[in-house]
PDB file of C-alpha atoms in Angstrom:
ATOM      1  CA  UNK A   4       0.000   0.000   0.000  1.00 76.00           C
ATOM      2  CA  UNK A   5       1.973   3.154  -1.362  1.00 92.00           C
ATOM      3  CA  UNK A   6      -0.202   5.941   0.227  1.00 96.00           C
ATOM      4  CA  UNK A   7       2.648   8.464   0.524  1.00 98.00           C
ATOM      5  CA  UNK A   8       5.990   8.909  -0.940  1.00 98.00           C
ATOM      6  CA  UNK A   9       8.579  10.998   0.361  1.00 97.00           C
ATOM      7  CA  UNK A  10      11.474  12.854  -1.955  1.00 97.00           C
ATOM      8  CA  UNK A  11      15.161  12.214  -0.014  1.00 96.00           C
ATOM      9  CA  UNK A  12      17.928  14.172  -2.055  1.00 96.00           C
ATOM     10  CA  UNK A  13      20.779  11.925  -2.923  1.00 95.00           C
ATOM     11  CA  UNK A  14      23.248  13.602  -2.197  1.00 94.00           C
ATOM     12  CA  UNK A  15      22.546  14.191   1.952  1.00 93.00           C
ATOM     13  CA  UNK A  16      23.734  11.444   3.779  1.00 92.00           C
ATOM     14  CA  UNK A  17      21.798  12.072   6.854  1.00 90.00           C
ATOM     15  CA  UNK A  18      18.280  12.279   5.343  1.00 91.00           C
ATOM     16  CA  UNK A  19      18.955   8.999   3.238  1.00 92.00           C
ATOM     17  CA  UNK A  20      20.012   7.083   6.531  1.00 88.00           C
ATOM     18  CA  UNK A  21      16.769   8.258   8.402  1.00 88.00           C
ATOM     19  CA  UNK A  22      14.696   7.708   5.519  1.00 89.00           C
ATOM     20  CA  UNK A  23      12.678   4.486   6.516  1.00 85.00           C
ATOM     21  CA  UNK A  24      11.905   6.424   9.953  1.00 88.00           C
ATOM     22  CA  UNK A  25      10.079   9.352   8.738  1.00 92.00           C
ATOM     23  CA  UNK A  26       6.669   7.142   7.949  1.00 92.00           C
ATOM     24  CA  UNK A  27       6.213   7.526   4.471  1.00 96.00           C
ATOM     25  CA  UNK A  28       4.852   4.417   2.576  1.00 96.00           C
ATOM     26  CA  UNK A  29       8.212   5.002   0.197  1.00 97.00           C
ATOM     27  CA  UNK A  30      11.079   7.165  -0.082  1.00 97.00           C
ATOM     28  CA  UNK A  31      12.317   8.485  -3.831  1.00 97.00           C
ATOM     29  CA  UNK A  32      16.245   8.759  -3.580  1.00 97.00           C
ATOM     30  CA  UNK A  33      16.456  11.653  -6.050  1.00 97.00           C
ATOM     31  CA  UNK A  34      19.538  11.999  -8.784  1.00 97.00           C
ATOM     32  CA  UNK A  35      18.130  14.370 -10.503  1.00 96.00           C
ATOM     33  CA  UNK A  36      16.689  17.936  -9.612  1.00 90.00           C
ATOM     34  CA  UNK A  37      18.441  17.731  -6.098  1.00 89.00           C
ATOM     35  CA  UNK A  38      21.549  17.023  -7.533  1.00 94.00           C
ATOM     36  CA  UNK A  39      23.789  19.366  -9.261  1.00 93.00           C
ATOM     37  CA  UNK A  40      25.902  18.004 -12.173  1.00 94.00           C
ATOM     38  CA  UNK A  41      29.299  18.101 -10.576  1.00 94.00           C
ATOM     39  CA  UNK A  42      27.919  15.538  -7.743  1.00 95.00           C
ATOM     40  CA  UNK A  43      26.158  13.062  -9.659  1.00 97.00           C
ATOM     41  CA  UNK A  44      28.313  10.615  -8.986  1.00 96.00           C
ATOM     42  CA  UNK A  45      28.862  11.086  -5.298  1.00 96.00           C
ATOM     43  CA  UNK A  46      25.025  11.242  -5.180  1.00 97.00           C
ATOM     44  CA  UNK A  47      24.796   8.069  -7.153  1.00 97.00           C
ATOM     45  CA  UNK A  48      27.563   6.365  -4.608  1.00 97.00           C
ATOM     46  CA  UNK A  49      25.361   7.525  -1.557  1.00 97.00           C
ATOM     47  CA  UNK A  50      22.352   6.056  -2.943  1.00 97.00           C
ATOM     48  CA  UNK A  51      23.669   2.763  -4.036  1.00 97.00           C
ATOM     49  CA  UNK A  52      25.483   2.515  -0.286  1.00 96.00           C
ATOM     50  CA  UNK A  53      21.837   3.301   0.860  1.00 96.00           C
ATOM     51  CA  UNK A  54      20.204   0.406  -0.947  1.00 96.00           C
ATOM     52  CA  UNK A  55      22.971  -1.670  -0.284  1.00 95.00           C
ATOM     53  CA  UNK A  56      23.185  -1.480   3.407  1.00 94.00           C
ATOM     54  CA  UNK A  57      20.025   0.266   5.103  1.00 92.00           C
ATOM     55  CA  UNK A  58      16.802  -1.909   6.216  1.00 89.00           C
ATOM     56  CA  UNK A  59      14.011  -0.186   4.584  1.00 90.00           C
ATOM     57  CA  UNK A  60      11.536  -2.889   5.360  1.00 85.00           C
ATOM     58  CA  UNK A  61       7.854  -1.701   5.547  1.00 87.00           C
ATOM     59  CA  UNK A  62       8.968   1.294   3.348  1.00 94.00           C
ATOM     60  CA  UNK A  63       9.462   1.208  -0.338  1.00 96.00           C
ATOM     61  CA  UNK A  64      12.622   2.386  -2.215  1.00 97.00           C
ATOM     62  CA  UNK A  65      12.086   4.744  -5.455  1.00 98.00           C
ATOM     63  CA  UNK A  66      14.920   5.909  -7.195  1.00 98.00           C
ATOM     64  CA  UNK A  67      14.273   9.146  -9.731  1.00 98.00           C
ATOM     65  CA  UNK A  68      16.957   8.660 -11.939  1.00 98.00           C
ATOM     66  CA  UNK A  69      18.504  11.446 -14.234  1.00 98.00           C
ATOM     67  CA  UNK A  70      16.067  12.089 -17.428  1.00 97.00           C
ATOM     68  CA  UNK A  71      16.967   9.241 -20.569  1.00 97.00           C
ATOM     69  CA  UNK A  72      17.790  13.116 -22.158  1.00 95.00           C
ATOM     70  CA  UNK A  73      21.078  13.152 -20.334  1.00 96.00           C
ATOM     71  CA  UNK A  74      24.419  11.791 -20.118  1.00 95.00           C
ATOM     72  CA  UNK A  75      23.914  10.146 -16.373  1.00 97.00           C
ATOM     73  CA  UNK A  76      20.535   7.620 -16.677  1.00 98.00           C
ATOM     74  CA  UNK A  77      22.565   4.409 -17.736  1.00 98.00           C
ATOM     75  CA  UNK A  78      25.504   4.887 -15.411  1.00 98.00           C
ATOM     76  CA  UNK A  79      22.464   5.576 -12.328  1.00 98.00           C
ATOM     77  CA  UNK A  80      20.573   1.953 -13.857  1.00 98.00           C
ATOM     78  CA  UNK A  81      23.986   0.155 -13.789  1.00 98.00           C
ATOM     79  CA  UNK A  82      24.846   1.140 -10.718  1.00 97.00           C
ATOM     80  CA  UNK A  83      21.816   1.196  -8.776  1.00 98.00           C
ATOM     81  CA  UNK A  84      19.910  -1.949 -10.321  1.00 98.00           C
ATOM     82  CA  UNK A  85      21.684  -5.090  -8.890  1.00 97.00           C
ATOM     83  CA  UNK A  86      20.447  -3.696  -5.505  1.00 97.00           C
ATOM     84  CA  UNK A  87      16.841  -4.041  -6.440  1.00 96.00           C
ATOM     85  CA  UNK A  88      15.341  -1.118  -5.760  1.00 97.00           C
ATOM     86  CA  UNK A  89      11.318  -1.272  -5.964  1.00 97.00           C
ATOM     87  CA  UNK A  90      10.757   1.268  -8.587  1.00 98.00           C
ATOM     88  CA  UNK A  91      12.734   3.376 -10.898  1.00 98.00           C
ATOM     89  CA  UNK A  92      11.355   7.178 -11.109  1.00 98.00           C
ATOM     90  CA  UNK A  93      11.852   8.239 -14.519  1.00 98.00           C
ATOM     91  CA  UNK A  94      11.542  11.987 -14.723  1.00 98.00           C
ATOM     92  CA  UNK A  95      10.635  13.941 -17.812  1.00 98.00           C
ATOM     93  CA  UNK A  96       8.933  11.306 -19.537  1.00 98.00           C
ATOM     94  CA  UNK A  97       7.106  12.402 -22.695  1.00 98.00           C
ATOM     95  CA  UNK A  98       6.201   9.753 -24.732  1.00 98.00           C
ATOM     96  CA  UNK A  99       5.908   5.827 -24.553  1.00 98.00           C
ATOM     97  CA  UNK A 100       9.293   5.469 -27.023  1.00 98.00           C
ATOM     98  CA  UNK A 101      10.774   6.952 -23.175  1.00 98.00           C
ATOM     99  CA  UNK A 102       9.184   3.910 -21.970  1.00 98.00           C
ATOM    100  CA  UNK A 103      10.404   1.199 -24.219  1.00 98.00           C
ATOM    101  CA  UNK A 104      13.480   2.541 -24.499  1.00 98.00           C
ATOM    102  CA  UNK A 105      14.379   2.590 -20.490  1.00 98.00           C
ATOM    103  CA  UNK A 106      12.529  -0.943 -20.710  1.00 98.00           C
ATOM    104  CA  UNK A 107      15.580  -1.985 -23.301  1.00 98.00           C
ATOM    105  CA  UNK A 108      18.132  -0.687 -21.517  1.00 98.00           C
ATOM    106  CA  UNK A 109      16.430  -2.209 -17.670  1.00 98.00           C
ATOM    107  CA  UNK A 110      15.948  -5.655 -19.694  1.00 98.00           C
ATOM    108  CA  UNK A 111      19.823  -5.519 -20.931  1.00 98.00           C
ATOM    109  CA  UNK A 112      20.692  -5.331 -17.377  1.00 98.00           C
ATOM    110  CA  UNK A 113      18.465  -8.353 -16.562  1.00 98.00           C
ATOM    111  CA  UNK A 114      16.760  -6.130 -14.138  1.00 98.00           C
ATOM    112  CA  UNK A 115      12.469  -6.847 -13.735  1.00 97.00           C
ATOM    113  CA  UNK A 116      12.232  -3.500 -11.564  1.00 98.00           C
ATOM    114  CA  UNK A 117       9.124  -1.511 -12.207  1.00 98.00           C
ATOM    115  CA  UNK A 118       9.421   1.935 -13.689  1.00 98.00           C
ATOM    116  CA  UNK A 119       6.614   5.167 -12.173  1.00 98.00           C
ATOM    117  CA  UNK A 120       6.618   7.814 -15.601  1.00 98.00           C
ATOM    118  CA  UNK A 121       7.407  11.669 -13.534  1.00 98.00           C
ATOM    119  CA  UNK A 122       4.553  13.665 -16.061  1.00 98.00           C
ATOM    120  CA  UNK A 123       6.140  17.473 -15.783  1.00 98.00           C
ATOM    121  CA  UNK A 124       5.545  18.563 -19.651  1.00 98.00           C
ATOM    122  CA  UNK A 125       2.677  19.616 -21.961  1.00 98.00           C
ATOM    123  CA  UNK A 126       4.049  16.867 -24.228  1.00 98.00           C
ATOM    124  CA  UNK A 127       3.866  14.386 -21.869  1.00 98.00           C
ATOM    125  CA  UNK A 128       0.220  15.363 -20.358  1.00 98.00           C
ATOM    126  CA  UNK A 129      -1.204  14.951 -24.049  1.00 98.00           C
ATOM    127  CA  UNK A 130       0.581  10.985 -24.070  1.00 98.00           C
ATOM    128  CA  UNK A 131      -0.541  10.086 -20.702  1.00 98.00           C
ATOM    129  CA  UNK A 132      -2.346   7.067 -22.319  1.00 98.00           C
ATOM    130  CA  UNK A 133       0.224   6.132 -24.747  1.00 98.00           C
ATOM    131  CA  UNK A 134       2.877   6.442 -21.804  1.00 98.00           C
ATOM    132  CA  UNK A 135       0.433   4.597 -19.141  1.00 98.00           C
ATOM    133  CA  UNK A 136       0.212   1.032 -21.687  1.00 98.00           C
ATOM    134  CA  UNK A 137       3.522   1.635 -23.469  1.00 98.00           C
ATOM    135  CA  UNK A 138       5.043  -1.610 -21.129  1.00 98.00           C
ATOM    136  CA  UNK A 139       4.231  -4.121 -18.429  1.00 98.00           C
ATOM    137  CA  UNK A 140       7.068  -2.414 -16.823  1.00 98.00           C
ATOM    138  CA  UNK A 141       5.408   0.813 -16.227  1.00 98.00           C
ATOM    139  CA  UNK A 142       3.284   0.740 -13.021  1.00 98.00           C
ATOM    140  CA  UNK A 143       2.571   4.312 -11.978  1.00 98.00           C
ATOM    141  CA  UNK A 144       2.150   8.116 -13.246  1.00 98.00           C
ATOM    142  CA  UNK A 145       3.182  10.571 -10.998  1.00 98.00           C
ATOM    143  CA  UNK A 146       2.445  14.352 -11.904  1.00 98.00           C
ATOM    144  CA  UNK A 147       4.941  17.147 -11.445  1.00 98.00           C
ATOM    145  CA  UNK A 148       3.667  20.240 -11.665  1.00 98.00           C
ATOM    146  CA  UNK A 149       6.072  22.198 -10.692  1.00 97.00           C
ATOM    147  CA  UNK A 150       8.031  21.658 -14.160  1.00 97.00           C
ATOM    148  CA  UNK A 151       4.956  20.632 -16.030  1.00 98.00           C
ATOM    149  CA  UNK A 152       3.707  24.738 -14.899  1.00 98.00           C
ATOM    150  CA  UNK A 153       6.519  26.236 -16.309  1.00 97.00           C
ATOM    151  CA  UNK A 154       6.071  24.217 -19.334  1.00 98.00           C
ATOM    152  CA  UNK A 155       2.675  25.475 -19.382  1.00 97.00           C
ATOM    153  CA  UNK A 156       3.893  29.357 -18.884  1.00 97.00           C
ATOM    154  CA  UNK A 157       1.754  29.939 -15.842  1.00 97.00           C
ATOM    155  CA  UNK A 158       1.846  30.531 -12.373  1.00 96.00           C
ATOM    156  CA  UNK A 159       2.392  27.862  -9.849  1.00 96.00           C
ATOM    157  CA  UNK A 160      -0.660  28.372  -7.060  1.00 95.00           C
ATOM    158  CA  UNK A 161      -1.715  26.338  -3.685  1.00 92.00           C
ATOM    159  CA  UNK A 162      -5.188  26.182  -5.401  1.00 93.00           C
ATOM    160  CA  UNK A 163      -4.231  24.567  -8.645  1.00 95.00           C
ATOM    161  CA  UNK A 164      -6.663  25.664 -10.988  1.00 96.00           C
ATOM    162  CA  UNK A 165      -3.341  25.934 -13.296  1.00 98.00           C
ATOM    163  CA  UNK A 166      -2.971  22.065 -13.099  1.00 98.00           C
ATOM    164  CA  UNK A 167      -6.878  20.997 -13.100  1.00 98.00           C
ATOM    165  CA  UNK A 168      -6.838  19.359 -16.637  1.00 98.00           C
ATOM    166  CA  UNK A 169      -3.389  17.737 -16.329  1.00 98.00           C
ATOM    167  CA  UNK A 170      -4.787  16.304 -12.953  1.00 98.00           C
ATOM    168  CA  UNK A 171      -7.946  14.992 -14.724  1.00 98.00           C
ATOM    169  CA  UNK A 172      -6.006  13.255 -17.763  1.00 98.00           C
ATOM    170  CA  UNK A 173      -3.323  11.455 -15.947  1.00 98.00           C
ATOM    171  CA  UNK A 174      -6.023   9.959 -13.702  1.00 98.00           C
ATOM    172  CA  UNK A 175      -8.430   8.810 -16.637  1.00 98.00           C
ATOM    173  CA  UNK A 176      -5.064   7.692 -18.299  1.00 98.00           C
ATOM    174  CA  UNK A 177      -3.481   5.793 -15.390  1.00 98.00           C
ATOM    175  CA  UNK A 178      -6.794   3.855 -14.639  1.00 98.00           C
ATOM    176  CA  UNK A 179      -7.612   3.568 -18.554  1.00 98.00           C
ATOM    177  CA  UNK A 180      -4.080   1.051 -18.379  1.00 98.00           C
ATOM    178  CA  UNK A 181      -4.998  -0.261 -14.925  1.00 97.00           C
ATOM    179  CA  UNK A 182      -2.158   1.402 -13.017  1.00 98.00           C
ATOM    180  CA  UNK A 183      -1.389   3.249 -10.196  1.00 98.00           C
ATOM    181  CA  UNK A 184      -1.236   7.286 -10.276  1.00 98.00           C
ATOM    182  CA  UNK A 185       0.090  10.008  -7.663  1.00 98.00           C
ATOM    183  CA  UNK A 186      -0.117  13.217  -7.315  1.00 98.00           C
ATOM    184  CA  UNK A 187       2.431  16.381  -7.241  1.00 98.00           C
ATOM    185  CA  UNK A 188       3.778  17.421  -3.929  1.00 97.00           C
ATOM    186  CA  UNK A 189       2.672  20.497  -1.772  1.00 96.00           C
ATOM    187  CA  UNK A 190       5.103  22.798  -1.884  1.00 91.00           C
ATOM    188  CA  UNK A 191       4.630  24.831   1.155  1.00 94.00           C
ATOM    189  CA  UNK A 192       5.998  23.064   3.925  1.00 92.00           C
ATOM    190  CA  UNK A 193       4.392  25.141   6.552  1.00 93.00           C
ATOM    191  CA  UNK A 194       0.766  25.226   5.528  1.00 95.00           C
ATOM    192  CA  UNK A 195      -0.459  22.427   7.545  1.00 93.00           C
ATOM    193  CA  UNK A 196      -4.267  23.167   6.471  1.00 95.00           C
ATOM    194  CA  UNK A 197      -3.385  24.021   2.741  1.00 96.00           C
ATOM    195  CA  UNK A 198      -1.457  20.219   2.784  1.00 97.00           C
ATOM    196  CA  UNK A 199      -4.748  18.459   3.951  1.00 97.00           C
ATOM    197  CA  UNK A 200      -6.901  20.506   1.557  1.00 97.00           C
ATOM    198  CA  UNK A 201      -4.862  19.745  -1.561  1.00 98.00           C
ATOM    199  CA  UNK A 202      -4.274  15.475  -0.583  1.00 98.00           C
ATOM    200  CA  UNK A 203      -8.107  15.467  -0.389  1.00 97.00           C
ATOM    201  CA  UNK A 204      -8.624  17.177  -3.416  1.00 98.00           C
ATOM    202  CA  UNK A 205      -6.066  14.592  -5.144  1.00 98.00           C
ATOM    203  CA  UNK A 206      -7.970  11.618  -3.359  1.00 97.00           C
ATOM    204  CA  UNK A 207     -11.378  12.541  -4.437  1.00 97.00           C
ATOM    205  CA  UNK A 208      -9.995  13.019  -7.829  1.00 98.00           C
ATOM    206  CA  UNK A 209      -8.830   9.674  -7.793  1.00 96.00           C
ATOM    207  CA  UNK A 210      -5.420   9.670  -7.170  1.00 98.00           C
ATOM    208  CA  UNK A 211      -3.443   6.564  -5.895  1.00 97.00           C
ATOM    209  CA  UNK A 212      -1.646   8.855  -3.428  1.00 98.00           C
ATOM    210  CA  UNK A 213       0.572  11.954  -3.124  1.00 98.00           C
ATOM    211  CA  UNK A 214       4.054  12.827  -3.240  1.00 98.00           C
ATOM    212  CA  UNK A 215       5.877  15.265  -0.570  1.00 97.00           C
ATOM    213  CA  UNK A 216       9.247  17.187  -0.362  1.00 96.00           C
ATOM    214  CA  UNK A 217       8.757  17.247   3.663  1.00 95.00           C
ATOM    215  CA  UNK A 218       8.386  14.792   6.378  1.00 95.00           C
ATOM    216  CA  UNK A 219       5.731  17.371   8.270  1.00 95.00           C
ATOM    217  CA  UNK A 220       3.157  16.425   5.137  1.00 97.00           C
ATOM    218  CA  UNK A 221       3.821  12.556   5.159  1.00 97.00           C
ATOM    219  CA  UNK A 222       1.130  11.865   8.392  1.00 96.00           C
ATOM    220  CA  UNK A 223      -1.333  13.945   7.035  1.00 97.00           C
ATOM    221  CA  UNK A 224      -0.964  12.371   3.373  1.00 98.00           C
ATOM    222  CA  UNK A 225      -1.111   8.822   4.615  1.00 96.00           C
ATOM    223  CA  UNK A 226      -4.362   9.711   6.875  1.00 96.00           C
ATOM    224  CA  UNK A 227      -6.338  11.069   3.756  1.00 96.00           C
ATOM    225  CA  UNK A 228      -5.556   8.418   1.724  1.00 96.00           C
ATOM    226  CA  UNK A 229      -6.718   5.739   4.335  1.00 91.00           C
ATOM    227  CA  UNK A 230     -10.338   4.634   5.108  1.00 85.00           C
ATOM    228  CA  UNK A 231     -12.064   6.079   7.793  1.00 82.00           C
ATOM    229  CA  UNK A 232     -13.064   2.961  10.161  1.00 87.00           C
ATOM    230  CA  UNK A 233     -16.749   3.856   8.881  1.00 87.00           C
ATOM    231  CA  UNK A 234     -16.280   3.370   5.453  1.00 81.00           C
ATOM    232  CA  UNK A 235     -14.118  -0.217   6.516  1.00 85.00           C
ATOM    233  CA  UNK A 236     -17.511  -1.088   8.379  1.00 85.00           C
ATOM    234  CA  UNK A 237     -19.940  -0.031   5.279  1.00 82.00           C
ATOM    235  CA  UNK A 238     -17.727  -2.142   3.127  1.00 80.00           C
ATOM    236  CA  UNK A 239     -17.996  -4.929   4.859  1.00 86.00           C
ATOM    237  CA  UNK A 240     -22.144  -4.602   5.796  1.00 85.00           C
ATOM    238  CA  UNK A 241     -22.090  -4.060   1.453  1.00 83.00           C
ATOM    239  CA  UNK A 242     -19.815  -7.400   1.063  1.00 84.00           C
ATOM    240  CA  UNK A 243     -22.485  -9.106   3.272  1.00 83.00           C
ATOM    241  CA  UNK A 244     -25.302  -7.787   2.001  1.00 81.00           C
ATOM    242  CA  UNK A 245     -24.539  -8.964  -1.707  1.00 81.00           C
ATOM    243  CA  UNK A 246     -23.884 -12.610  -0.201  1.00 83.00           C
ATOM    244  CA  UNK A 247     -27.011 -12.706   1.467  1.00 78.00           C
ATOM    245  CA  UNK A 248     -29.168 -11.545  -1.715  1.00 77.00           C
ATOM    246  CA  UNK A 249     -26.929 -14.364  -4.053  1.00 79.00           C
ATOM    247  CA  UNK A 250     -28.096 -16.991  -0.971  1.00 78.00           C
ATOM    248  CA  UNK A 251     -31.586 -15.516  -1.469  1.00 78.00           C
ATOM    249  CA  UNK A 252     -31.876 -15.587  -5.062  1.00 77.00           C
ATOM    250  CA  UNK A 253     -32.145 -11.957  -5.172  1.00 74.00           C
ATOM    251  CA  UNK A 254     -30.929 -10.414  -8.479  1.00 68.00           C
ATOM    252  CA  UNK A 255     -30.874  -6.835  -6.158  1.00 70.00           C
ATOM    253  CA  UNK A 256     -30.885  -5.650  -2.767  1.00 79.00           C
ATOM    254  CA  UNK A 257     -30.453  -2.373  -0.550  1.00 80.00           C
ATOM    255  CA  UNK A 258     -28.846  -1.106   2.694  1.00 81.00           C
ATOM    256  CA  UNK A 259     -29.648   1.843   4.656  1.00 82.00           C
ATOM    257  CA  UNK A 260     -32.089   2.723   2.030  1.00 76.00           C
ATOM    258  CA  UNK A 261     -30.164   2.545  -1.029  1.00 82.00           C
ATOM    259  CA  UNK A 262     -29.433  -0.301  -3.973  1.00 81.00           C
ATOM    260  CA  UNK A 263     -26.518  -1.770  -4.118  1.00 81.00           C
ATOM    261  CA  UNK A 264     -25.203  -2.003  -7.660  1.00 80.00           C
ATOM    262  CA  UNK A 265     -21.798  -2.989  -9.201  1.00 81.00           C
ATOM    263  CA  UNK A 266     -20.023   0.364  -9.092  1.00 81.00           C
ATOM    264  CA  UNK A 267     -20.471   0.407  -5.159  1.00 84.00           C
ATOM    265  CA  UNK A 268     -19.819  -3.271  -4.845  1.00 83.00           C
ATOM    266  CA  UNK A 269     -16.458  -2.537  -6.688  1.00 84.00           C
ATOM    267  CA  UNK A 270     -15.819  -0.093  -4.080  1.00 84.00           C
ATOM    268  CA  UNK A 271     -16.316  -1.700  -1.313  1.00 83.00           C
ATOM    269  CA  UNK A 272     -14.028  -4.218  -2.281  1.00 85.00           C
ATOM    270  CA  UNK A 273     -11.126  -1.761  -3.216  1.00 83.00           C
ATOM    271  CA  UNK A 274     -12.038  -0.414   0.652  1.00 81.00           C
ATOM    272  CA  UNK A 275     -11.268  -3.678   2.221  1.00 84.00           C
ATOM    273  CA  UNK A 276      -8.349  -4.469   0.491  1.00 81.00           C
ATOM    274  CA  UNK A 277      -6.833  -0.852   1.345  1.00 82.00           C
ATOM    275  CA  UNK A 278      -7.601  -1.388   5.208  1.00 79.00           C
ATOM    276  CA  UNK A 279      -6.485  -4.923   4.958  1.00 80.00           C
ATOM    277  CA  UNK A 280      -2.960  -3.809   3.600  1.00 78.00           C
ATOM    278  CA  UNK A 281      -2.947  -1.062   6.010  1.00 79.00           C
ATOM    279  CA  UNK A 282      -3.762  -3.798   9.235  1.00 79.00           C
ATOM    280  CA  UNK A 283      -7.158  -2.566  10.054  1.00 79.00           C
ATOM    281  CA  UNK A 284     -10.378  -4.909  10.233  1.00 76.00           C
ATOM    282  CA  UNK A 285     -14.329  -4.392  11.175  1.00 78.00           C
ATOM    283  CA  UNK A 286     -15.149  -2.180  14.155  1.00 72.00           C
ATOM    284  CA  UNK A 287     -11.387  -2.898  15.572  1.00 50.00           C
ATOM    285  CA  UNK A 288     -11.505   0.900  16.016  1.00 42.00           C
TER     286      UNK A 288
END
């Protein structure tokens, strides 16, 4: 269950070793934005110690490599691959030939490591599909507005009516291919109520989760995106309410006064199998 994920930059050795303490579902070792050019390689070095040494059980590892438009994305595969991280980050991705050809390069290596496509261009909005079902290996979107804003030649705002549409499309895209898709971060790291505000806007939008630059906005990230214990309990009443009408012969049935039809069925399902990833059961709460 990958509710939150947390940017480390690569090149600080203290926030890498306390990464798996800071209670994000993952961490994204980053090469690339937080790392200038003349310590790539250090950065690279610190990461692969990282993934070589450090227990990150219970917390996923994410590495955003350096864009397949620069001289540094093979060396950061070859080096970091053989110790398995869970997904590569691929930023600046703007088309599925991105996809298929880090998928060459990643099945050259003999790596099977999933790749999440970073969406921060115009170009790349517009392909969201194409990008989404351009290999098994891609699992995830992620949007990054931040680039993808200056790209657009607007202003960056906490409401982000700038980033609506982009929003909209990668979700329709990312469920269109059946996988995952996360949102941008929040970039003020002090607005506790602005943080909360924007996660739930990305949940009811349909995001998979949300990304952060700060360990203040993983708690509130990972409560939005879990199930209240009242929505655990109505999925389970709606799970045993469809068994009872297939017992009865029923072809439909209510509860509390409404029908229960496939689309809430379906939900209800996805509800229990988020609170059973995340440890929490019926009325336990």
């Amino acid at each position: 269950m990958r509710r939150s994920m947390l940017f480390l930059p690569g090149n600080n050795p203290n926030m890498l070793i306390n990464g798996n303490c800071l209670g994000s579902d993952a961490v994204i070792f980053d090469l690339e934005d937080a790392v200038a050019p003349d310590q790539k390689d250090a950065a690279r070095i610190l990461v692969r110690n990282t993934l070589k040494y450090m227990d990150f059980r219970g917390c996923e590892r994410i590495v955003r490599i350096n864009s397949i438009g620069t001289p540094y994305w093979k060396e950061d595969l070859k080096a970091l691959l053989p110790y398995k991280p869970d997904l590569i980050l691929l930023p600046k991705t703007e088309s599925a030939q991105d996809i298929l050809t880090i998928d060459a390069y990643m099945t050259e290596l003999g790596s099977e490591t999933g790749v999440m496509a970073l969406i921060e261009t115009a170009l790349g909005v517009e392909n969201a599909f194409l990008i989404a079902s351009a290999a098994p290996r891609l699992k995830a979107l992620f949007l990054g507005a931040e680039d993808l804003t200056a790209d657009l030649r607007c202003k960056r705002t906490k409401e982000g009516r700038e980033i609506e549409y982009a929003r909209h499309r990668l979700v329709v895209a990312a469920r269109a291919a059946g996988v995952d898709v996360y949102d941008t971060p929040f970039t003020d790291v002090n607005d506790d109520e602005g943080i909360e505000v924007d996660a739930a806007l990305a949940k009811a939008l349909g995001f998979t989760g949300k990304a952060s630059i700060s360990p203040r906005h993983v708690e509130v990230i990972n409560s939005v995106f879990s199930p209240t214990q009242k929505d655990v309990d109505y999925a389970y009443e709606v799970m045993e309410a469809i068994a009872l009408a297939k017992e009865q012969g029923k072809g439909a049935i209510s509860l509390h006064g409404k029908m229960i039809d496939a689309p809430i069925v379906n939900r209800a399902q996805q509800t229990i199998a988020t609170a059973e990833a995340l440890g929490m059961r019926r009325g336990e709460f």
